C-alpha positions as protocol buffer text, in pm:
chain_id: "A"
residue {
  index: 1
  type: UNK
  ca { x: 15 y: -21 z: -22 }
}
residue {
  index: 2
  type: UNK
  ca { x: 112 y: 349 z: -75 }
}
residue {
  index: 3
  type: UNK
  ca { x: 173 y: 572 z: 229 }
}
residue {
  index: 4
  type: UNK
  ca { x: -11 y: 905 z: 175 }
}
residue {
  index: 5
  type: UNK
  ca { x: 66 y: 1259 z: 263 }
}
residue {
  index: 6
  type: UNK
  ca { x: -177 y: 1519 z: 221 }
}
residue {
  index: 7
  type: UNK
  ca { x: -243 y: 1902 z: 379 }
}
residue {
  index: 8
  type: UNK
  ca { x: -524 y: 2141 z: 326 }
}
residue {
  index: 9
  type: UNK
  ca { x: -441 y: 2485 z: 212 }
}
residue {
  index: 10
  type: UNK
  ca { x: -742 y: 2787 z: 277 }
}
residue {
  index: 11
  type: UNK
  ca { x: -717 y: 3019 z: -21 }
}
residue {
  index: 12
  type: UNK
  ca { x: -822 y: 3361 z: 40 }
}
residue {
  index: 13
  type: UNK
  ca { x: -990 y: 3537 z: -245 }
}
residue {
  index: 14
  type: UNK
  ca { x: -814 y: 3858 z: -408 }
}
residue {
  index: 15
  type: UNK
  ca { x: -943 y: 4184 z: -615 }
}
residue {
  index: 16
  type: UNK
  ca { x: -658 y: 4277 z: -865 }
}
residue {
  index: 17
  type: UNK
  ca { x: -556 y: 4610 z: -984 }
}
residue {
  index: 18
  type: UNK
  ca { x: -780 y: 4784 z: -746 }
}
residue {
  index: 19
  type: UNK
  ca { x: -888 y: 5049 z: -995 }
}
residue {
  index: 20
  type: UNK
  ca { x: -584 y: 5244 z: -1149 }
}
residue {
  index: 21
  type: UNK
  ca { x: -322 y: 4959 z: -1048 }
}
residue {
  index: 22
  type: UNK
  ca { x: -323 y: 4758 z: -1368 }
}
residue {
  index: 23
  type: UNK
  ca { x: -163 y: 4431 z: -1318 }
}
residue {
  index: 24
  type: UNK
  ca { x: 49 y: 4575 z: -1006 }
}
residue {
  index: 25
  type: UNK
  ca { x: -185 y: 4587 z: -754 }
}
residue {
  index: 26
  type: UNK
  ca { x: -428 y: 4376 z: -547 }
}
residue {
  index: 27
  type: UNK
  ca { x: -623 y: 4313 z: -196 }
}
residue {
  index: 28
  type: UNK
  ca { x: -693 y: 4032 z: -10 }
}
residue {
  index: 29
  type: UNK
  ca { x: -1094 y: 3937 z: 104 }
}
residue {
  index: 30
  type: UNK
  ca { x: -1141 y: 3786 z: 467 }
}
residue {
  index: 31
  type: UNK
  ca { x: -1322 y: 3452 z: 521 }
}
residue {
  index: 32
  type: UNK
  ca { x: -1393 y: 3389 z: 99 }
}
residue {
  index: 33
  type: UNK
  ca { x: -1150 y: 3191 z: -123 }
}
residue {
  index: 34
  type: UNK
  ca { x: -1108 y: 2863 z: -192 }
}
residue {
  index: 35
  type: UNK
  ca { x: -989 y: 2518 z: 12 }
}
residue {
  index: 36
  type: UNK
  ca { x: -716 y: 2324 z: -168 }
}
residue {
  index: 37
  type: UNK
  ca { x: -689 y: 1944 z: -71 }
}
residue {
  index: 38
  type: UNK
  ca { x: -323 y: 1838 z: -213 }
}
residue {
  index: 39
  type: UNK
  ca { x: -228 y: 1434 z: -155 }
}
residue {
  index: 40
  type: UNK
  ca { x: 118 y: 1291 z: -260 }
}
residue {
  index: 41
  type: UNK
  ca { x: 136 y: 922 z: -270 }
}
residue {
  index: 42
  type: UNK
  ca { x: 485 y: 749 z: -298 }
}
residue {
  index: 43
  type: UNK
  ca { x: 567 y: 582 z: -624 }
}
residue {
  index: 44
  type: UNK
  ca { x: 300 y: 825 z: -809 }
}
residue {
  index: 45
  type: UNK
  ca { x: 573 y: 956 z: -1023 }
}
residue {
  index: 46
  type: UNK
  ca { x: 597 y: 1278 z: -1197 }
}
residue {
  index: 47
  type: UNK
  ca { x: 342 y: 1516 z: -1337 }
}
residue {
  index: 48
  type: UNK
  ca { x: 156 y: 1253 z: -1529 }
}
residue {
  index: 49
  type: UNK
  ca { x: 58 y: 1125 z: -1184 }
}
residue {
  index: 50
  type: UNK
  ca { x: -133 y: 1421 z: -1039 }
}
residue {
  index: 51
  type: UNK
  ca { x: -513 y: 1378 z: -1047 }
}
residue {
  index: 52
  type: UNK
  ca { x: -729 y: 1716 z: -985 }
}
residue {
  index: 53
  type: UNK
  ca { x: -1070 y: 1681 z: -860 }
}
residue {
  index: 54
  type: UNK
  ca { x: -1348 y: 1945 z: -884 }
}
residue {
  index: 55
  type: UNK
  ca { x: -1562 y: 1991 z: -585 }
}
residue {
  index: 56
  type: UNK
  ca { x: -1706 y: 2333 z: -654 }
}
residue {
  index: 57
  type: UNK
  ca { x: -2013 y: 2383 z: -868 }
}
residue {
  index: 58
  type: UNK
  ca { x: -1764 y: 2572 z: -1108 }
}
residue {
  index: 59
  type: UNK
  ca { x: -1762 y: 2460 z: -1452 }
}
residue {
  index: 60
  type: UNK
  ca { x: -1371 y: 2384 z: -1526 }
}
residue {
  index: 61
  type: UNK
  ca { x: -1184 y: 2220 z: -1785 }
}
residue {
  index: 62
  type: UNK
  ca { x: -1105 y: 1821 z: -1753 }
}
residue {
  index: 63
  type: UNK
  ca { x: -854 y: 1846 z: -1997 }
}
residue {
  index: 64
  type: UNK
  ca { x: -552 y: 1898 z: -1775 }
}
residue {
  index: 65
  type: UNK
  ca { x: -347 y: 2126 z: -2042 }
}
residue {
  index: 66
  type: UNK
  ca { x: -634 y: 2366 z: -2000 }
}
residue {
  index: 67
  type: UNK
  ca { x: -672 y: 2346 z: -1640 }
}
residue {
  index: 68
  type: UNK
  ca { x: -507 y: 2634 z: -1469 }
}
residue {
  index: 69
  type: UNK
  ca { x: -384 y: 2417 z: -1162 }
}
residue {
  index: 70
  type: UNK
  ca { x: -207 y: 2209 z: -1388 }
}
residue {
  index: 71
  type: UNK
  ca { x: 59 y: 2476 z: -1492 }
}
residue {
  index: 72
  type: UNK
  ca { x: 87 y: 2624 z: -1171 }
}
residue {
  index: 73
  type: UNK
  ca { x: 203 y: 2303 z: -1043 }
}
residue {
  index: 74
  type: UNK
  ca { x: 444 y: 2249 z: -1267 }
}
residue {
  index: 75
  type: UNK
  ca { x: 633 y: 2563 z: -1246 }
}
residue {
  index: 76
  type: UNK
  ca { x: 537 y: 2559 z: -812 }
}
residue {
  index: 77
  type: UNK
  ca { x: 494 y: 2931 z: -842 }
}
residue {
  index: 78
  type: UNK
  ca { x: 99 y: 2866 z: -798 }
}
residue {
  index: 79
  type: UNK
  ca { x: -125 y: 3060 z: -1005 }
}
residue {
  index: 80
  type: UNK
  ca { x: 84 y: 3333 z: -1215 }
}
residue {
  index: 81
  type: UNK
  ca { x: 133 y: 3031 z: -1463 }
}
residue {
  index: 82
  type: UNK
  ca { x: -220 y: 2963 z: -1437 }
}
residue {
  index: 83
  type: UNK
  ca { x: -319 y: 3305 z: -1500 }
}
residue {
  index: 84
  type: UNK
  ca { x: -48 y: 3327 z: -1804 }
}
residue {
  index: 85
  type: UNK
  ca { x: -262 y: 3018 z: -1959 }
}
residue {
  index: 86
  type: UNK
  ca { x: -605 y: 3191 z: -1892 }
}
residue {
  index: 87
  type: UNK
  ca { x: -528 y: 3516 z: -2031 }
}
residue {
  index: 88
  type: UNK
  ca { x: -283 y: 3407 z: -2309 }
}
residue {
  index: 89
  type: UNK
  ca { x: -44 y: 3697 z: -2183 }
}
residue {
  index: 90
  type: UNK
  ca { x: 224 y: 3681 z: -1950 }
}
residue {
  index: 91
  type: UNK
  ca { x: 208 y: 3559 z: -1576 }
}
residue {
  index: 92
  type: UNK
  ca { x: 140 y: 3820 z: -1322 }
}
residue {
  index: 93
  type: UNK
  ca { x: 90 y: 3790 z: -979 }
}
residue {
  index: 94
  type: UNK
  ca { x: -209 y: 4087 z: -893 }
}
residue {
  index: 95
  type: UNK
  ca { x: -429 y: 3809 z: -785 }
}
residue {
  index: 96
  type: UNK
  ca { x: -179 y: 3548 z: -630 }
}
residue {
  index: 97
  type: UNK
  ca { x: 27 y: 3804 z: -484 }
}
residue {
  index: 98
  type: UNK
  ca { x: -232 y: 3927 z: -200 }
}
residue {
  index: 99
  type: UNK
  ca { x: -348 y: 3583 z: -166 }
}
residue {
  index: 100
  type: UNK
  ca { x: -44 y: 3432 z: -97 }
}
residue {
  index: 101
  type: UNK
  ca { x: 54 y: 3723 z: 134 }
}
residue {
  index: 102
  type: UNK
  ca { x: -233 y: 3886 z: 278 }
}
residue {
  index: 103
  type: UNK
  ca { x: -331 y: 4251 z: 293 }
}
residue {
  index: 104
  type: UNK
  ca { x: -259 y: 4501 z: 28 }
}
residue {
  index: 105
  type: UNK
  ca { x: 22 y: 4429 z: -238 }
}
residue {
  index: 106
  type: UNK
  ca { x: 226 y: 4606 z: -478 }
}
residue {
  index: 107
  type: UNK
  ca { x: 411 y: 4429 z: -808 }
}
residue {
  index: 108
  type: UNK
  ca { x: 666 y: 4688 z: -839 }
}
residue {
  index: 109
  type: UNK
  ca { x: 834 y: 4511 z: -1084 }
}
residue {
  index: 110
  type: UNK
  ca { x: 826 y: 4119 z: -1249 }
}
residue {
  index: 111
  type: UNK
  ca { x: 1193 y: 4118 z: -1369 }
}
residue {
  index: 112
  type: UNK
  ca { x: 1290 y: 4042 z: -1133 }
}
residue {
  index: 113
  type: UNK
  ca { x: 963 y: 3982 z: -917 }
}
residue {
  index: 114
  type: UNK
  ca { x: 962 y: 4267 z: -664 }
}
residue {
  index: 115
  type: UNK
  ca { x: 661 y: 4198 z: -405 }
}
residue {
  index: 116
  type: UNK
  ca { x: 592 y: 4511 z: -181 }
}
residue {
  index: 117
  type: UNK
  ca { x: 309 y: 4439 z: 106 }
}
residue {
  index: 118
  type: UNK
  ca { x: 145 y: 4785 z: 213 }
}
residue {
  index: 119
  type: UNK
  ca { x: -71 y: 4816 z: 508 }
}
residue {
  index: 120
  type: UNK
  ca { x: -408 y: 4752 z: 551 }
}
residue {
  index: 121
  type: UNK
  ca { x: -648 y: 5046 z: 703 }
}
residue {
  index: 122
  type: UNK
  ca { x: -844 y: 4956 z: 959 }
}
residue {
  index: 123
  type: UNK
  ca { x: -1163 y: 5061 z: 854 }
}
residue {
  index: 124
  type: UNK
  ca { x: -1123 y: 4897 z: 491 }
}
residue {
  index: 125
  type: UNK
  ca { x: -1429 y: 4685 z: 317 }
}
residue {
  index: 126
  type: UNK
  ca { x: -1500 y: 4527 z: 62 }
}
residue {
  index: 127
  type: UNK
  ca { x: -1800 y: 4431 z: -148 }
}
residue {
  index: 128
  type: UNK
  ca { x: -1788 y: 4209 z: -467 }
}
residue {
  index: 129
  type: UNK
  ca { x: -2052 y: 4114 z: -703 }
}
residue {
  index: 130
  type: UNK
  ca { x: -2014 y: 3839 z: -918 }
}
residue {
  index: 131
  type: UNK
  ca { x: -2261 y: 3875 z: -1211 }
}
residue {
  index: 132
  type: UNK
  ca { x: -2354 y: 3530 z: -1380 }
}
residue {
  index: 133
  type: UNK
  ca { x: -2226 y: 3645 z: -1717 }
}
residue {
  index: 134
  type: UNK
  ca { x: -1915 y: 3530 z: -1898 }
}
residue {
  index: 135
  type: UNK
  ca { x: -1619 y: 3744 z: -1965 }
}
residue {
  index: 136
  type: UNK
  ca { x: -1300 y: 3582 z: -2040 }
}
residue {
  index: 137
  type: UNK
  ca { x: -932 y: 3744 z: -1932 }
}
residue {
  index: 138
  type: UNK
  ca { x: -816 y: 3687 z: -2272 }
}
residue {
  index: 139
  type: UNK
  ca { x: -1111 y: 3864 z: -2431 }
}
residue {
  index: 140
  type: UNK
  ca { x: -1096 y: 4152 z: -2164 }
}
residue {
  index: 141
  type: UNK
  ca { x: -725 y: 4208 z: -2257 }
}
residue {
  index: 142
  type: UNK
  ca { x: -808 y: 4199 z: -2630 }
}
residue {
  index: 143
  type: UNK
  ca { x: -1007 y: 4517 z: -2612 }
}
residue {
  index: 144
  type: UNK
  ca { x: -735 y: 4738 z: -2418 }
}
residue {
  index: 145
  type: UNK
  ca { x: -526 y: 4979 z: -2630 }
}
residue {
  index: 146
  type: UNK
  ca { x: -154 y: 4880 z: -2749 }
}
residue {
  index: 147
  type: UNK
  ca { x: -88 y: 5279 z: -2640 }
}
residue {
  index: 148
  type: UNK
  ca { x: -254 y: 5555 z: -2454 }
}
residue {
  index: 149
  type: UNK
  ca { x: -239 y: 5909 z: -2461 }
}
residue {
  index: 150
  type: UNK
  ca { x: 31 y: 6068 z: -2245 }
}
residue {
  index: 151
  type: UNK
  ca { x: -227 y: 6257 z: -2041 }
}
residue {
  index: 152
  type: UNK
  ca { x: -404 y: 5949 z: -1980 }
}
residue {
  index: 153
  type: UNK
  ca { x: -87 y: 5797 z: -1841 }
}
residue {
  index: 154
  type: UNK
  ca { x: -3 y: 6061 z: -1612 }
}
residue {
  index: 155
  type: UNK
  ca { x: -394 y: 6090 z: -1459 }
}
residue {
  index: 156
  type: UNK
  ca { x: -305 y: 5700 z: -1381 }
}
residue {
  index: 157
  type: UNK
  ca { x: 30 y: 5749 z: -1244 }
}
residue {
  index: 158
  type: UNK
  ca { x: -143 y: 6025 z: -975 }
}
residue {
  index: 159
  type: UNK
  ca { x: -378 y: 5785 z: -881 }
}
residue {
  index: 160
  type: UNK
  ca { x: -141 y: 5513 z: -825 }
}
residue {
  index: 161
  type: UNK
  ca { x: 28 y: 5716 z: -589 }
}
residue {
  index: 162
  type: UNK
  ca { x: -238 y: 5863 z: -416 }
}
residue {
  index: 163
  type: UNK
  ca { x: -376 y: 5516 z: -383 }
}
residue {
  index: 164
  type: UNK
  ca { x: -24 y: 5413 z: -200 }
}
residue {
  index: 165
  type: UNK
  ca { x: 26 y: 5695 z: -6 }
}
residue {
  index: 166
  type: UNK
  ca { x: -372 y: 5672 z: 130 }
}
residue {
  index: 167
  type: UNK
  ca { x: -281 y: 5342 z: 233 }
}
residue {
  index: 168
  type: UNK
  ca { x: 40 y: 5389 z: 436 }
}
residue {
  index: 169
  type: UNK
  ca { x: -123 y: 5701 z: 586 }
}
residue {
  index: 170
  type: UNK
  ca { x: -456 y: 5501 z: 696 }
}
residue {
  index: 171
  type: UNK
  ca { x: -668 y: 5770 z: 482 }
}
residue {
  index: 172
  type: UNK
  ca { x: -958 y: 5551 z: 352 }
}
residue {
  index: 173
  type: UNK
  ca { x: -1108 y: 5893 z: 166 }
}
residue {
  index: 174
  type: UNK
  ca { x: -793 y: 5953 z: -22 }
}
residue {
  index: 175
  type: UNK
  ca { x: -801 y: 5595 z: -146 }
}
residue {
  index: 176
  type: UNK
  ca { x: -1131 y: 5585 z: -265 }
}
residue {
  index: 177
  type: UNK
  ca { x: -1048 y: 5910 z: -463 }
}
residue {
  index: 178
  type: UNK
  ca { x: -750 y: 5743 z: -614 }
}
residue {
  index: 179
  type: UNK
  ca { x: -907 y: 5440 z: -733 }
}
residue {
  index: 180
  type: UNK
  ca { x: -989 y: 5555 z: -1070 }
}
residue {
  index: 181
  type: UNK
  ca { x: -856 y: 5384 z: -1398 }
}
residue {
  index: 182
  type: UNK
  ca { x: -875 y: 5547 z: -1742 }
}
residue {
  index: 183
  type: UNK
  ca { x: -664 y: 5305 z: -1877 }
}
residue {
  index: 184
  type: UNK
  ca { x: -841 y: 4966 z: -1872 }
}
residue {
  index: 185
  type: UNK
  ca { x: -1197 y: 5038 z: -1698 }
}
residue {
  index: 186
  type: UNK
  ca { x: -1298 y: 5274 z: -2006 }
}
residue {
  index: 187
  type: UNK
  ca { x: -1284 y: 4965 z: -2223 }
}
residue {
  index: 188
  type: UNK
  ca { x: -1378 y: 4706 z: -1989 }
}
residue {
  index: 189
  type: UNK
  ca { x: -1698 y: 4827 z: -1855 }
}
residue {
  index: 190
  type: UNK
  ca { x: -1881 y: 4739 z: -2189 }
}
residue {
  index: 191
  type: UNK
  ca { x: -1895 y: 4382 z: -2041 }
}
residue {
  index: 192
  type: UNK
  ca { x: -2107 y: 4499 z: -1736 }
}
residue {
  index: 193
  type: UNK
  ca { x: -2447 y: 4551 z: -1788 }
}
residue {
  index: 194
  type: UNK
  ca { x: -2520 y: 4931 z: -1660 }
}
residue {
  index: 195
  type: UNK
  ca { x: -2189 y: 4955 z: -1515 }
}
residue {
  index: 196
  type: UNK
  ca { x: -2135 y: 5343 z: -1468 }
}
residue {
  index: 197
  type: UNK
  ca { x: -2533 y: 5382 z: -1344 }
}
residue {
  index: 198
  type: UNK
  ca { x: -2424 y: 5110 z: -1102 }
}
residue {
  index: 199
  type: UNK
  ca { x: -2113 y: 5285 z: -973 }
}
residue {
  index: 200
  type: UNK
  ca { x: -2319 y: 5623 z: -942 }
}
residue {
  index: 201
  type: UNK
  ca { x: -2600 y: 5418 z: -724 }
}
residue {
  index: 202
  type: UNK
  ca { x: -2314 y: 5263 z: -504 }
}
residue {
  index: 203
  type: UNK
  ca { x: -2127 y: 5582 z: -446 }
}
residue {
  index: 204
  type: UNK
  ca { x: -2461 y: 5767 z: -331 }
}
residue {
  index: 205
  type: UNK
  ca { x: -2543 y: 5516 z: -76 }
}
residue {
  index: 206
  type: UNK
  ca { x: -2133 y: 5624 z: 72 }
}
residue {
  index: 207
  type: UNK
  ca { x: -1923 y: 5374 z: -81 }
}
residue {
  index: 208
  type: UNK
  ca { x: -1605 y: 5521 z: -145 }
}
residue {
  index: 209
  type: UNK
  ca { x: -1516 y: 5374 z: -488 }
}
residue {
  index: 210
  type: UNK
  ca { x: -1609 y: 5111 z: -765 }
}
residue {
  index: 211
  type: UNK
  ca { x: -1449 y: 4959 z: -993 }
}
residue {
  index: 212
  type: UNK
  ca { x: -1409 y: 4610 z: -1247 }
}
residue {
  index: 213
  type: UNK
  ca { x: -1242 y: 4371 z: -1025 }
}
residue {
  index: 214
  type: UNK
  ca { x: -884 y: 4238 z: -1255 }
}
residue {
  index: 215
  type: UNK
  ca { x: -1078 y: 4160 z: -1559 }
}
residue {
  index: 216
  type: UNK
  ca { x: -1444 y: 4118 z: -1495 }
}
residue {
  index: 217
  type: UNK
  ca { x: -1710 y: 4039 z: -1454 }
}
residue {
  index: 218
  type: UNK
  ca { x: -1700 y: 4100 z: -1113 }
}
residue {
  index: 219
  type: UNK
  ca { x: -1738 y: 4454 z: -944 }
}
residue {
  index: 220
  type: UNK
  ca { x: -1581 y: 4544 z: -610 }
}
residue {
  index: 221
  type: UNK
  ca { x: -1684 y: 4855 z: -387 }
}
residue {
  index: 222
  type: UNK
  ca { x: -1459 y: 4992 z: -96 }
}
residue {
  index: 223
  type: UNK
  ca { x: -1637 y: 5130 z: 212 }
}
residue {
  index: 224
  type: UNK
  ca { x: -1473 y: 5262 z: 531 }
}
residue {
  index: 225
  type: UNK
  ca { x: -1796 y: 5056 z: 735 }
}
residue {
  index: 226
  type: UNK
  ca { x: -1960 y: 4692 z: 711 }
}
residue {
  index: 227
  type: UNK
  ca { x: -2280 y: 4875 z: 754 }
}
residue {
  index: 228
  type: UNK
  ca { x: -2206 y: 5074 z: 416 }
}
residue {
  index: 229
  type: UNK
  ca { x: -2073 y: 4758 z: 258 }
}
residue {
  index: 230
  type: UNK
  ca { x: -2363 y: 4563 z: 339 }
}
residue {
  index: 231
  type: UNK
  ca { x: -2555 y: 4831 z: 127 }
}
residue {
  index: 232
  type: UNK
  ca { x: -2368 y: 4838 z: -171 }
}
residue {
  index: 233
  type: UNK
  ca { x: -2364 y: 4465 z: -198 }
}
residue {
  index: 234
  type: UNK
  ca { x: -2808 y: 4504 z: -199 }
}
residue {
  index: 235
  type: UNK
  ca { x: -2794 y: 4781 z: -423 }
}
residue {
  index: 236
  type: UNK
  ca { x: -2549 y: 4561 z: -669 }
}
residue {
  index: 237
  type: UNK
  ca { x: -2790 y: 4251 z: -652 }
}
residue {
  index: 238
  type: UNK
  ca { x: -3093 y: 4456 z: -698 }
}
residue {
  index: 239
  type: UNK
  ca { x: -2899 y: 4599 z: -1032 }
}
residue {
  index: 240
  type: UNK
  ca { x: -2826 y: 4295 z: -1171 }
}
residue {
  index: 241
  type: UNK
  ca { x: -3139 y: 4116 z: -1098 }
}
residue {
  index: 242
  type: UNK
  ca { x: -3333 y: 4420 z: -1256 }
}
residue {
  index: 243
  type: UNK
  ca { x: -3128 y: 4340 z: -1593 }
}
residue {
  index: 244
  type: UNK
  ca { x: -3233 y: 3927 z: -1557 }
}
residue {
  index: 245
  type: UNK
  ca { x: -2872 y: 3875 z: -1440 }
}
residue {
  index: 246
  type: UNK
  ca { x: -2812 y: 3639 z: -1103 }
}
residue {
  index: 247
  type: UNK
  ca { x: -2539 y: 3769 z: -900 }
}
residue {
  index: 248
  type: UNK
  ca { x: -2314 y: 3668 z: -595 }
}
residue {
  index: 249
  type: UNK
  ca { x: -2240 y: 3928 z: -340 }
}
residue {
  index: 250
  type: UNK
  ca { x: -1954 y: 3888 z: -104 }
}
residue {
  index: 251
  type: UNK
  ca { x: -1914 y: 4149 z: 162 }
}
residue {
  index: 252
  type: UNK
  ca { x: -1605 y: 4137 z: 353 }
}
residue {
  index: 253
  type: UNK
  ca { x: -1303 y: 4301 z: 548 }
}
residue {
  index: 254
  type: UNK
  ca { x: -997 y: 4334 z: 369 }
}
residue {
  index: 255
  type: UNK
  ca { x: -758 y: 4048 z: 556 }
}
residue {
  index: 256
  type: UNK
  ca { x: -425 y: 4075 z: 644 }
}
residue {
  index: 257
  type: UNK
  ca { x: -362 y: 3692 z: 643 }
}
residue {
  index: 258
  type: UNK
  ca { x: -280 y: 3525 z: 345 }
}
residue {
  index: 259
  type: UNK
  ca { x: -278 y: 3165 z: 240 }
}
residue {
  index: 260
  type: UNK
  ca { x: -304 y: 2915 z: 521 }
}
residue {
  index: 261
  type: UNK
  ca { x: -274 y: 2529 z: 623 }
}
residue {
  index: 262
  type: UNK
  ca { x: -612 y: 2439 z: 792 }
}
residue {
  index: 263
  type: UNK
  ca { x: -590 y: 2230 z: 1110 }
}
residue {
  index: 264
  type: UNK
  ca { x: -777 y: 1912 z: 989 }
}
C-alpha cells in the first residue's frame, strides 16, 4: 500500500488592479476563498501522476493542459502560470500575490519579481458582486489599447501614487479618490450591464469607490464600514437582477492574512 501525505490550504480570494493599479496591485478578502487539498502518494511518479478533482459548482476544463492548476503545479509558482494560460499573456501576480501574502500587495516589477506588502487601513471593507455573465480574461485584454495618451498615463500615475499614499497613511477617503482607472476600465465596462449607473448608485449610498475587479465580470466597492458595504451589496444584487442577471455577493473586510494551512 502506498503511503499518503496530504495538506489542506485555504487560499483567500483577492481583488486585482484596485482601479488604477492595472496588473500591479491587489488586495485580500477575509473568509472568502478556496480550500485546496493536495495529496501525494509514494510511487506516483512525475506530473502524469497528478489527479485534480473539482468539488465546486464551477465548470472547469477536464483537459489537464487547459486547467490553470496544472501549469501552476508544474512551475510551482502557484497561479502565476495559471494566469498566463487563462489570459494568453505573461504571468502576473496581482491576484496570487495578495492571496499568498495577505493585505494589499504592490508588484513593483516582474524582472525580477519585486513584491511590496502595503498596510491595510483599519476601516477597510470591500463588497464584491460576481454577476452570472461570462467575460474571458483574454477577451478583456484584447479590448485594451496598445498605446495610451500621455495625459491618461499621467492621470493614472497620480492615482497610483495617491492610492499608495492613502494606504500608508490610513486615509481611506484618499484611497477612494485614487481608485480611478482611465486606462483599462473605459474599455472593459462595456462587458458589465449598466456599469456607470451602478457605480453612481453605489457611491450615492456612501461607498468610497467602485471598480471592475481584475478583468471582470466581477465588480467591487470600497467602503469605510461594514454597514455601508452591506448596503452596496444590496444595490449590486438589485441592479443585476433588474437586468435578468443573477449574481453572488460577498461582503468582507480586507484581510491581512494570506494563504494558510488548515487544521484537520
